[in-house]
């Protein structure tokens, strides 16, 4: 397993945009932490930003897959169907765990809002985060095989969802009646489902060429 992680890191460094992706992922991660702390659950945007590095890491493997060394290698299939998930699976669960428990903590402390509204807002955040992570993980696998269609579907679903999460009082009565521990558990299931669907899509379509628009993004300025 240790050797597999070493191989995964080596593969990521073969991507033509390795340094740029690392820088961008770091920026999104730091910005996500700042936004999440500043918003205190009023929007899920910061949490989504924290998950962007998982998507960036996936792109690194697709970039490495286009390397001449990998194209002629017997491990080419594993560069898309195995190695990416050695990184994205632990990252996704660790990031979700930290965010979920942080917002569970926020639901129990004093705030300008009423105790009931604060609790409901944090429950809503946890549900929204789990669903958005699921969508991000599925999109990260689908966009490389069908960029336009997957992006259109992603935008149609995600923008309204983020909009709902940014409304302080929308659906608070519903979420206020939910158990936050149940919400966290369902969030874990949503993250797991996103990872399983991402793996499934990758395995089903790994033999197809990368979408031309996605390829431009991967190889641009290489």
CSV table of N, CA and C in Angstrom, one decimal, residues 52-215:
chain,number,residue,atom,x,y,z
A,52,UNK,N,-12.3,21.3,-3.5
A,52,UNK,CA,-11.7,21.5,-4.8
A,52,UNK,C,-10.4,20.8,-5.0
A,53,UNK,N,-9.5,20.8,-3.9
A,53,UNK,CA,-8.3,20.0,-4.1
A,53,UNK,C,-8.5,18.6,-4.5
A,54,UNK,N,-9.6,17.9,-4.1
A,54,UNK,CA,-9.8,16.6,-4.5
A,54,UNK,C,-10.0,16.5,-6.0
A,55,UNK,N,-10.7,17.5,-6.6
A,55,UNK,CA,-11.0,17.6,-8.0
A,55,UNK,C,-9.7,17.9,-8.7
A,56,UNK,N,-8.9,18.7,-8.2
A,56,UNK,CA,-7.6,19.1,-8.8
A,56,UNK,C,-6.7,17.8,-8.8
A,57,UNK,N,-6.7,17.0,-7.8
A,57,UNK,CA,-5.8,15.8,-7.8
A,57,UNK,C,-6.3,14.8,-8.9
A,58,UNK,N,-7.6,14.8,-9.1
A,58,UNK,CA,-8.1,13.9,-10.1
A,58,UNK,C,-7.6,14.4,-11.5
A,59,UNK,N,-7.6,15.7,-11.7
A,59,UNK,CA,-7.1,16.2,-13.0
A,59,UNK,C,-5.7,15.9,-13.2
A,60,UNK,N,-4.9,15.9,-12.1
A,60,UNK,CA,-3.5,15.6,-12.3
A,60,UNK,C,-3.3,14.2,-12.8
A,61,UNK,N,-4.1,13.2,-12.4
A,61,UNK,CA,-4.0,11.9,-12.9
A,61,UNK,C,-4.4,11.8,-14.4
A,62,UNK,N,-5.4,12.5,-14.8
A,62,UNK,CA,-5.8,12.6,-16.2
A,62,UNK,C,-4.7,13.2,-17.0
A,63,UNK,N,-4.0,14.2,-16.5
A,63,UNK,CA,-2.9,14.8,-17.2
A,63,UNK,C,-1.7,13.8,-17.3
A,64,UNK,N,-1.4,13.1,-16.2
A,64,UNK,CA,-0.4,12.1,-16.3
A,64,UNK,C,-0.7,11.0,-17.3
A,65,UNK,N,-2.0,10.7,-17.4
A,65,UNK,CA,-2.4,9.6,-18.3
A,65,UNK,C,-2.1,9.9,-19.7
A,66,UNK,N,-2.0,11.2,-20.0
A,66,UNK,CA,-1.6,11.6,-21.4
A,66,UNK,C,-0.1,11.6,-21.7
A,67,UNK,N,0.6,11.3,-20.7
A,67,UNK,CA,2.1,11.3,-20.9
A,67,UNK,C,2.5,10.1,-21.7
A,68,UNK,N,3.5,10.3,-22.6
A,68,UNK,CA,3.9,9.2,-23.4
A,68,UNK,C,4.4,8.0,-22.7
A,69,UNK,N,5.0,8.2,-21.5
A,69,UNK,CA,5.4,7.1,-20.7
A,69,UNK,C,4.3,6.2,-20.2
A,70,UNK,N,3.2,6.9,-19.8
A,70,UNK,CA,2.0,6.2,-19.3
A,70,UNK,C,1.2,5.5,-20.4
A,71,UNK,N,1.1,6.2,-21.5
A,71,UNK,CA,0.3,5.6,-22.6
A,71,UNK,C,0.8,4.2,-23.0
A,72,UNK,N,2.1,4.0,-22.9
A,72,UNK,CA,2.6,2.8,-23.3
A,72,UNK,C,2.9,1.8,-22.2
A,73,UNK,N,2.4,2.2,-21.0
A,73,UNK,CA,2.6,1.4,-19.8
A,73,UNK,C,1.5,0.5,-19.4
A,74,UNK,N,1.7,-0.6,-18.9
A,74,UNK,CA,0.7,-1.6,-18.5
A,74,UNK,C,-0.2,-1.0,-17.3
A,75,UNK,N,0.3,0.0,-16.6
A,75,UNK,CA,-0.5,0.6,-15.5
A,75,UNK,C,-1.4,1.7,-16.0
A,76,UNK,N,-1.6,1.9,-17.3
A,76,UNK,CA,-2.4,3.0,-17.7
A,76,UNK,C,-3.8,3.0,-17.2
A,77,UNK,N,-4.4,1.9,-17.2
A,77,UNK,CA,-5.8,1.8,-16.6
A,77,UNK,C,-5.8,2.2,-15.2
A,78,UNK,N,-4.8,1.7,-14.4
A,78,UNK,CA,-4.8,2.0,-13.0
A,78,UNK,C,-4.6,3.5,-12.7
A,79,UNK,N,-4.0,4.2,-13.6
A,79,UNK,CA,-3.8,5.7,-13.4
A,79,UNK,C,-5.1,6.4,-13.4
A,80,UNK,N,-6.2,5.8,-13.9
A,80,UNK,CA,-7.5,6.5,-13.8
A,80,UNK,C,-8.5,5.8,-12.9
A,81,UNK,N,-8.3,4.5,-12.7
A,81,UNK,CA,-9.3,3.7,-12.0
A,81,UNK,C,-8.9,3.3,-10.6
A,82,UNK,N,-7.7,3.5,-10.3
A,82,UNK,CA,-7.2,3.1,-8.9
A,82,UNK,C,-6.4,4.2,-8.2
A,83,UNK,N,-5.3,4.6,-8.8
A,83,UNK,CA,-4.5,5.6,-8.1
A,83,UNK,C,-5.2,6.9,-7.7
A,84,UNK,N,-6.1,7.5,-8.5
A,84,UNK,CA,-6.7,8.7,-8.1
A,84,UNK,C,-7.5,8.6,-6.8
A,85,UNK,N,-8.1,7.4,-6.6
A,85,UNK,CA,-8.9,7.2,-5.4
A,85,UNK,C,-8.1,6.9,-4.1
A,86,UNK,N,-6.9,6.6,-4.3
A,86,UNK,CA,-6.0,6.4,-3.1
A,86,UNK,C,-5.8,7.8,-2.5
A,87,UNK,N,-6.0,8.9,-3.2
A,87,UNK,CA,-5.8,10.2,-2.7
A,87,UNK,C,-7.2,10.8,-2.4
A,88,UNK,N,-8.2,10.7,-3.3
A,88,UNK,CA,-9.4,11.4,-3.1
A,88,UNK,C,-10.3,10.8,-2.0
A,89,UNK,N,-10.2,9.5,-1.8
A,89,UNK,CA,-11.1,8.9,-0.8
A,89,UNK,C,-10.7,9.3,0.6
A,90,UNK,N,-9.4,9.2,1.0
A,90,UNK,CA,-9.1,9.7,2.4
A,90,UNK,C,-9.3,11.2,2.5
A,91,UNK,N,-8.9,12.0,1.4
A,91,UNK,CA,-9.1,13.4,1.5
A,91,UNK,C,-10.5,13.8,1.7
A,92,UNK,N,-11.4,13.1,1.0
A,92,UNK,CA,-12.8,13.5,1.1
A,92,UNK,C,-13.4,13.2,2.4
A,93,UNK,N,-13.1,12.0,3.0
A,93,UNK,CA,-13.6,11.7,4.3
A,93,UNK,C,-13.0,12.5,5.4
A,94,UNK,N,-11.7,12.8,5.3
A,94,UNK,CA,-11.1,13.7,6.4
A,94,UNK,C,-11.7,15.1,6.3
A,95,UNK,N,-11.8,15.6,5.1
A,95,UNK,CA,-12.3,17.0,5.0
A,95,UNK,C,-13.8,17.1,5.4
A,96,UNK,N,-14.6,16.1,5.0
A,96,UNK,CA,-16.0,16.1,5.5
A,96,UNK,C,-16.1,15.9,7.0
A,97,UNK,N,-15.3,15.1,7.6
A,97,UNK,CA,-15.3,14.9,9.0
A,97,UNK,C,-15.0,16.2,9.8
A,98,UNK,N,-14.0,16.8,9.4
A,98,UNK,CA,-13.6,18.1,10.0
A,98,UNK,C,-14.7,19.1,9.9
A,99,UNK,N,-15.2,19.3,8.7
A,99,UNK,CA,-16.3,20.3,8.5
A,99,UNK,C,-17.6,19.9,9.2
A,100,UNK,N,-17.9,18.7,9.2
A,100,UNK,CA,-19.2,18.2,9.9
A,100,UNK,C,-19.1,18.5,11.4
A,101,UNK,N,-18.0,18.1,12.0
A,101,UNK,CA,-17.9,18.2,13.4
A,101,UNK,C,-17.7,19.7,13.8
A,102,UNK,N,-17.1,20.5,13.0
A,102,UNK,CA,-16.9,21.9,13.2
A,102,UNK,C,-18.3,22.5,13.3
A,103,UNK,N,-19.2,22.2,12.3
A,103,UNK,CA,-20.5,22.8,12.3
A,103,UNK,C,-21.4,22.2,13.3
A,104,UNK,N,-21.2,21.0,13.7
A,104,UNK,CA,-21.9,20.4,14.9
A,104,UNK,C,-21.6,21.2,16.1
A,105,UNK,N,-20.3,21.6,16.2
A,105,UNK,CA,-19.9,22.4,17.4
A,105,UNK,C,-20.5,23.8,17.3
A,106,UNK,N,-20.6,24.4,16.1
A,106,UNK,CA,-21.2,25.7,16.0
A,106,UNK,C,-22.7,25.7,16.4
A,107,UNK,N,-23.3,24.5,16.2
A,107,UNK,CA,-24.8,24.4,16.5
A,107,UNK,C,-25.0,24.5,18.0
A,108,UNK,N,-24.0,24.4,18.8
A,108,UNK,CA,-24.1,24.3,20.2
A,108,UNK,C,-23.6,25.5,21.0
A,109,UNK,N,-23.1,26.5,20.2
A,109,UNK,CA,-22.6,27.7,20.9
A,109,UNK,C,-23.5,28.9,20.7
A,110,UNK,N,-23.3,29.9,21.5
A,110,UNK,CA,-24.1,31.1,21.4
A,110,UNK,C,-23.9,31.9,20.1
A,111,UNK,N,-24.9,32.5,19.6
A,111,UNK,CA,-24.8,33.2,18.4
A,111,UNK,C,-25.8,34.3,18.4
A,112,UNK,N,-25.7,35.3,17.4
A,112,UNK,CA,-26.8,36.3,17.4
A,112,UNK,C,-28.1,35.8,17.0
A,113,UNK,N,-28.2,34.6,16.3
A,113,UNK,CA,-29.4,34.0,16.0
A,113,UNK,C,-30.0,33.2,17.2
A,114,UNK,N,-31.2,32.9,17.2
A,114,UNK,CA,-31.8,32.1,18.3
A,114,UNK,C,-31.1,30.7,18.2
A,115,UNK,N,-31.2,30.0,19.3
A,115,UNK,CA,-30.5,28.7,19.4
A,115,UNK,C,-31.2,27.7,18.4
A,116,UNK,N,-32.5,27.8,18.3
A,116,UNK,CA,-33.2,26.9,17.3
A,116,UNK,C,-32.7,27.2,15.9
A,117,UNK,N,-32.7,28.5,15.5
A,117,UNK,CA,-32.3,28.9,14.2
A,117,UNK,C,-30.8,28.5,13.9
A,118,UNK,N,-30.0,28.7,14.8
A,118,UNK,CA,-28.6,28.3,14.7
A,118,UNK,C,-28.4,26.8,14.4
A,119,UNK,N,-29.1,26.1,15.2
A,119,UNK,CA,-29.1,24.6,15.1
A,119,UNK,C,-29.6,24.2,13.7
A,120,UNK,N,-30.7,24.8,13.3
A,120,UNK,CA,-31.3,24.4,12.0
A,120,UNK,C,-30.3,24.8,10.8
A,121,UNK,N,-29.7,25.9,11.0
A,121,UNK,CA,-28.8,26.4,9.9
A,121,UNK,C,-27.6,25.5,9.7
A,122,UNK,N,-27.1,25.0,10.9
A,122,UNK,CA,-25.9,24.1,10.8
A,122,UNK,C,-26.3,22.7,10.2
A,123,UNK,N,-27.5,22.2,10.6
A,123,UNK,CA,-28.0,21.0,10.0
A,123,UNK,C,-28.2,21.1,8.5
A,124,UNK,N,-28.7,22.3,8.1
A,124,UNK,CA,-28.9,22.5,6.7
A,124,UNK,C,-27.6,22.5,6.0
A,125,UNK,N,-26.6,23.1,6.6
A,125,UNK,CA,-25.2,23.2,6.0
A,125,UNK,C,-24.7,21.8,5.8
A,126,UNK,N,-24.8,20.9,6.8
A,126,UNK,CA,-24.3,19.6,6.7
A,126,UNK,C,-24.9,18.7,5.6
A,127,UNK,N,-26.3,18.9,5.5
A,127,UNK,CA,-27.0,18.2,4.4
A,127,UNK,C,-26.5,18.7,3.1
A,128,UNK,N,-26.4,20.0,2.9
A,128,UNK,CA,-26.1,20.6,1.7
A,128,UNK,C,-24.6,20.3,1.3
A,129,UNK,N,-23.7,20.2,2.3
A,129,UNK,CA,-22.4,19.9,2.0
A,129,UNK,C,-22.2,18.5,1.5
A,130,UNK,N,-22.9,17.5,2.1
A,130,UNK,CA,-22.9,16.1,1.7
A,130,UNK,C,-23.4,16.0,0.3
A,131,UNK,N,-24.5,16.7,-0.1
A,131,UNK,CA,-25.0,16.6,-1.4
A,131,UNK,C,-24.1,17.2,-2.5
A,132,UNK,N,-23.5,18.4,-2.1
A,132,UNK,CA,-22.6,19.0,-3.1
A,132,UNK,C,-21.4,18.3,-3.3
A,133,UNK,N,-20.9,17.6,-2.2
A,133,UNK,CA,-19.7,16.8,-2.4
A,133,UNK,C,-19.9,15.6,-3.3
A,134,UNK,N,-21.1,15.0,-3.1
A,134,UNK,CA,-21.5,13.9,-4.0
A,134,UNK,C,-21.5,14.4,-5.5
A,135,UNK,N,-22.1,15.5,-5.7
A,135,UNK,CA,-22.2,16.1,-7.1
A,135,UNK,C,-20.8,16.4,-7.6
A,136,UNK,N,-20.0,17.0,-6.8
A,136,UNK,CA,-18.6,17.3,-7.2
A,136,UNK,C,-17.8,16.1,-7.6
A,137,UNK,N,-17.9,15.0,-6.8
A,137,UNK,CA,-17.2,13.8,-7.1
A,137,UNK,C,-17.6,13.1,-8.4
A,138,UNK,N,-18.9,13.1,-8.6
A,138,UNK,CA,-19.5,12.5,-9.8
A,138,UNK,C,-19.1,13.4,-11.0
A,139,UNK,N,-19.2,14.7,-10.9
A,139,UNK,CA,-18.8,15.6,-12.0
A,139,UNK,C,-17.3,15.4,-12.3
A,140,UNK,N,-16.5,15.3,-11.3
A,140,UNK,CA,-15.0,15.1,-11.5
A,140,UNK,C,-14.7,13.9,-12.4
A,141,UNK,N,-15.5,12.9,-12.3
A,141,UNK,CA,-15.3,11.7,-13.2
A,141,UNK,C,-15.9,11.9,-14.5
A,142,UNK,N,-17.1,12.5,-14.6
A,142,UNK,CA,-17.9,12.5,-15.8
A,142,UNK,C,-17.4,13.6,-16.8
A,143,UNK,N,-16.9,14.7,-16.2
A,143,UNK,CA,-16.6,15.8,-17.1
A,143,UNK,C,-15.4,15.5,-18.1
A,144,UNK,N,-14.6,14.6,-17.8
A,144,UNK,CA,-13.5,14.2,-18.7
A,144,UNK,C,-13.9,13.4,-19.8
A,145,UNK,N,-15.1,12.8,-19.8
A,145,UNK,CA,-15.6,12.0,-20.9
A,145,UNK,C,-16.7,12.7,-21.6
A,146,UNK,N,-17.4,13.7,-21.0
A,146,UNK,CA,-18.5,14.4,-21.7
A,146,UNK,C,-18.6,15.8,-21.0
A,147,UNK,N,-17.7,16.7,-21.3
A,147,UNK,CA,-17.6,17.9,-20.6
A,147,UNK,C,-18.8,18.8,-20.7
A,148,UNK,N,-19.3,19.0,-21.9
A,148,UNK,CA,-20.4,20.0,-22.0
A,148,UNK,C,-21.7,19.5,-21.3
A,149,UNK,N,-22.1,18.3,-21.6
A,149,UNK,CA,-23.3,17.8,-21.0
A,149,UNK,C,-23.2,17.7,-19.5
A,150,UNK,N,-22.1,17.2,-19.0
A,150,UNK,CA,-22.0,17.0,-17.5
A,150,UNK,C,-21.9,18.4,-16.8
A,151,UNK,N,-21.3,19.4,-17.5
A,151,UNK,CA,-21.2,20.7,-16.9
A,151,UNK,C,-22.6,21.4,-16.9
A,152,UNK,N,-23.3,21.2,-17.9
A,152,UNK,CA,-24.7,21.8,-18.0
A,152,UNK,C,-25.5,21.2,-16.8
A,153,UNK,N,-25.5,19.9,-16.7
A,153,UNK,CA,-26.3,19.3,-15.7
A,153,UNK,C,-25.8,19.7,-14.3
A,154,UNK,N,-24.5,19.8,-14.1
A,154,UNK,CA,-23.9,20.2,-12.8
A,154,UNK,C,-24.4,21.6,-12.4
A,155,UNK,N,-24.3,22.5,-13.4
A,155,UNK,CA,-24.7,23.9,-13.1
A,155,UNK,C,-26.2,24.0,-12.8
A,156,UNK,N,-27.0,23.3,-13.5
A,156,UNK,CA,-28.4,23.3,-13.3
A,156,UNK,C,-28.8,22.9,-11.9
A,157,UNK,N,-28.1,21.9,-11.4
A,157,UNK,CA,-28.4,21.4,-10.1
A,157,UNK,C,-27.7,22.2,-9.0
A,158,UNK,N,-26.4,22.5,-9.2
A,158,UNK,CA,-25.6,23.1,-8.1
A,158,UNK,C,-26.0,24.5,-7.8
A,159,UNK,N,-26.2,25.4,-8.8
A,159,UNK,CA,-26.5,26.8,-8.5
A,159,UNK,C,-27.7,27.0,-7.6
A,160,UNK,N,-28.8,26.3,-7.9
A,160,UNK,CA,-30.0,26.5,-7.0
A,160,UNK,C,-29.7,25.9,-5.6
A,161,UNK,N,-28.9,24.8,-5.5
A,161,UNK,CA,-28.6,24.2,-4.2
A,161,UNK,C,-27.8,25.2,-3.4
A,162,UNK,N,-26.8,25.8,-4.0
A,162,UNK,CA,-25.9,26.7,-3.2
A,162,UNK,C,-26.8,28.0,-2.9
A,163,UNK,N,-27.7,28.4,-3.8
A,163,UNK,CA,-28.6,29.5,-3.5
A,163,UNK,C,-29.4,29.2,-2.3
A,164,UNK,N,-30.0,28.0,-2.2
A,164,UNK,CA,-30.8,27.6,-1.0
A,164,UNK,C,-30.0,27.6,0.2
A,165,UNK,N,-28.7,27.1,0.1
A,165,UNK,CA,-27.9,27.1,1.3
A,165,UNK,C,-27.5,28.4,1.8
A,166,UNK,N,-27.6,29.5,1.0
A,166,UNK,CA,-27.2,30.8,1.4
A,166,UNK,C,-28.3,31.6,2.0
A,167,UNK,N,-29.5,31.1,1.9
A,167,UNK,CA,-30.7,31.7,2.6
A,167,UNK,C,-30.7,31.3,4.1
A,168,UNK,N,-30.6,32.3,4.9
A,168,UNK,CA,-30.6,32.0,6.4
A,168,UNK,C,-31.8,31.3,6.9
A,169,UNK,N,-33.0,31.7,6.3
A,169,UNK,CA,-34.2,31.2,6.9
A,169,UNK,C,-35.0,30.2,6.1
A,170,UNK,N,-34.5,29.9,4.9
A,170,UNK,CA,-35.2,29.0,4.0
A,170,UNK,C,-35.2,27.6,4.6
A,171,UNK,N,-36.3,27.0,4.8
A,171,UNK,CA,-36.5,25.6,5.3
A,171,UNK,C,-35.9,25.4,6.7
A,172,UNK,N,-35.8,26.4,7.5
A,172,UNK,CA,-35.2,26.3,8.8
A,172,UNK,C,-36.1,25.4,9.7
A,173,UNK,N,-37.4,25.5,9.5
A,173,UNK,CA,-38.4,24.7,10.3
A,173,UNK,C,-38.1,23.3,10.1
A,174,UNK,N,-37.9,22.9,8.8
A,174,UNK,CA,-37.7,21.5,8.5
A,174,UNK,C,-36.4,21.0,9.1
A,175,UNK,N,-35.3,21.7,8.8
A,175,UNK,CA,-34.0,21.3,9.3
A,175,UNK,C,-33.9,21.4,10.8
A,176,UNK,N,-34.6,22.3,11.4
A,176,UNK,CA,-34.6,22.4,12.9
A,176,UNK,C,-35.1,21.2,13.6
A,177,UNK,N,-36.0,20.4,12.9
A,177,UNK,CA,-36.6,19.2,13.5
A,177,UNK,C,-35.7,18.0,13.2
A,178,UNK,N,-34.6,18.2,12.5
A,178,UNK,CA,-33.7,17.0,12.2
A,178,UNK,C,-32.6,16.8,13.3
A,179,UNK,N,-32.2,15.6,13.5
A,179,UNK,CA,-31.1,15.3,14.4
A,179,UNK,C,-29.8,15.5,13.7
A,180,UNK,N,-29.0,16.4,14.3
A,180,UNK,CA,-27.7,16.7,13.6
A,180,UNK,C,-26.8,15.5,13.4
A,181,UNK,N,-26.9,14.5,14.4
A,181,UNK,CA,-26.1,13.3,14.2
A,181,UNK,C,-26.5,12.5,13.1
A,182,UNK,N,-27.8,12.5,12.8
A,182,UNK,CA,-28.4,11.8,11.7
A,182,UNK,C,-27.9,12.5,10.4
A,183,UNK,N,-27.9,13.8,10.4
A,183,UNK,CA,-27.5,14.6,9.3
A,183,UNK,C,-26.0,14.3,8.9
A,184,UNK,N,-25.2,14.2,9.9
A,184,UNK,CA,-23.8,13.9,9.7
A,184,UNK,C,-23.6,12.5,9.1
A,185,UNK,N,-24.4,11.5,9.7
A,185,UNK,CA,-24.4,10.2,9.1
A,185,UNK,C,-24.8,10.1,7.7
A,186,UNK,N,-25.9,10.8,7.3
A,186,UNK,CA,-26.4,10.8,6.0
A,186,UNK,C,-25.3,11.5,5.1
A,187,UNK,N,-24.7,12.5,5.6
A,187,UNK,CA,-23.6,13.2,4.9
A,187,UNK,C,-22.5,12.2,4.5
A,188,UNK,N,-22.1,11.4,5.5
A,188,UNK,CA,-21.1,10.4,5.2
A,188,UNK,C,-21.5,9.5,4.1
A,189,UNK,N,-22.8,9.1,4.1
A,189,UNK,CA,-23.3,8.2,3.1
A,189,UNK,C,-23.3,8.9,1.7
A,190,UNK,N,-23.6,10.2,1.7
A,190,UNK,CA,-23.6,10.9,0.4
A,190,UNK,C,-22.2,11.0,-0.1
A,191,UNK,N,-21.2,11.3,0.7
A,191,UNK,CA,-19.8,11.3,0.3
A,191,UNK,C,-19.4,9.9,-0.2
A,192,UNK,N,-19.7,8.9,0.5
A,192,UNK,CA,-19.4,7.5,0.0
A,192,UNK,C,-20.1,7.2,-1.3
A,193,UNK,N,-21.3,7.6,-1.5
A,193,UNK,CA,-22.0,7.4,-2.7
A,193,UNK,C,-21.3,8.1,-3.8
A,194,UNK,N,-20.9,9.4,-3.6
A,194,UNK,CA,-20.2,10.1,-4.6
A,194,UNK,C,-18.9,9.5,-5.0
A,195,UNK,N,-18.2,8.9,-4.1
A,195,UNK,CA,-16.9,8.2,-4.4
A,195,UNK,C,-17.2,6.9,-5.2
A,196,UNK,N,-18.2,6.2,-4.8
A,196,UNK,CA,-18.6,5.0,-5.5
A,196,UNK,C,-19.0,5.2,-6.9
A,197,UNK,N,-19.9,6.3,-7.1
A,197,UNK,CA,-20.3,6.6,-8.4
A,197,UNK,C,-19.1,7.1,-9.3
A,198,UNK,N,-18.3,7.9,-8.7
A,198,UNK,CA,-17.1,8.4,-9.4
A,198,UNK,C,-16.2,7.2,-9.9
A,199,UNK,N,-16.0,6.3,-9.0
A,199,UNK,CA,-15.2,5.1,-9.4
A,199,UNK,C,-15.9,4.3,-10.5
A,200,UNK,N,-17.2,4.2,-10.3
A,200,UNK,CA,-18.0,3.4,-11.3
A,200,UNK,C,-17.9,4.0,-12.7
A,201,UNK,N,-18.1,5.4,-12.8
A,201,UNK,CA,-18.0,6.1,-14.0
A,201,UNK,C,-16.6,5.9,-14.6
A,202,UNK,N,-15.6,6.1,-13.8
A,202,UNK,CA,-14.3,6.0,-14.3
A,202,UNK,C,-14.0,4.6,-14.9
A,203,UNK,N,-14.4,3.6,-14.2
A,203,UNK,CA,-14.2,2.2,-14.7
A,203,UNK,C,-14.9,1.9,-15.9
A,204,UNK,N,-16.2,2.4,-16.0
A,204,UNK,CA,-17.0,2.1,-17.2
A,204,UNK,C,-16.5,2.8,-18.4
A,205,UNK,N,-15.9,4.0,-18.3
A,205,UNK,CA,-15.5,4.8,-19.5
A,205,UNK,C,-14.1,5.1,-19.6
A,206,UNK,N,-13.2,4.4,-18.8
A,206,UNK,CA,-11.8,4.7,-18.9
A,206,UNK,C,-11.2,4.5,-20.3
A,207,UNK,N,-11.8,3.6,-21.1
A,207,UNK,CA,-11.2,3.4,-22.4
A,207,UNK,C,-11.6,4.4,-23.4
A,208,UNK,N,-12.5,5.3,-23.1
A,208,UNK,CA,-12.9,6.4,-24.0
A,208,UNK,C,-11.9,7.5,-23.9
A,209,UNK,N,-11.7,8.1,-25.1
A,209,UNK,CA,-10.7,9.3,-25.1
A,209,UNK,C,-11.3,10.4,-24.2
A,210,UNK,N,-10.3,11.2,-23.7
A,210,UNK,CA,-10.7,12.3,-22.9
A,210,UNK,C,-11.4,13.4,-23.8
A,211,UNK,N,-12.5,14.0,-23.3
A,211,UNK,CA,-13.2,15.0,-24.1
A,211,UNK,C,-12.2,16.1,-24.5
A,212,UNK,N,-12.4,16.6,-25.7
A,212,UNK,CA,-11.5,17.6,-26.3
A,212,UNK,C,-11.4,18.8,-25.5
A,213,UNK,N,-12.5,19.3,-25.0
A,213,UNK,CA,-12.5,20.5,-24.1
A,213,UNK,C,-11.8,20.3,-22.8
A,214,UNK,N,-12.0,19.1,-22.2
A,214,UNK,CA,-11.3,18.8,-21.0
A,214,UNK,C,-9.8,18.7,-21.3
A,215,UNK,N,-9.5,18.1,-22.4
A,215,UNK,CA,-8.0,18.0,-22.8
A,215,UNK,C,-7.4,19.3,-22.9
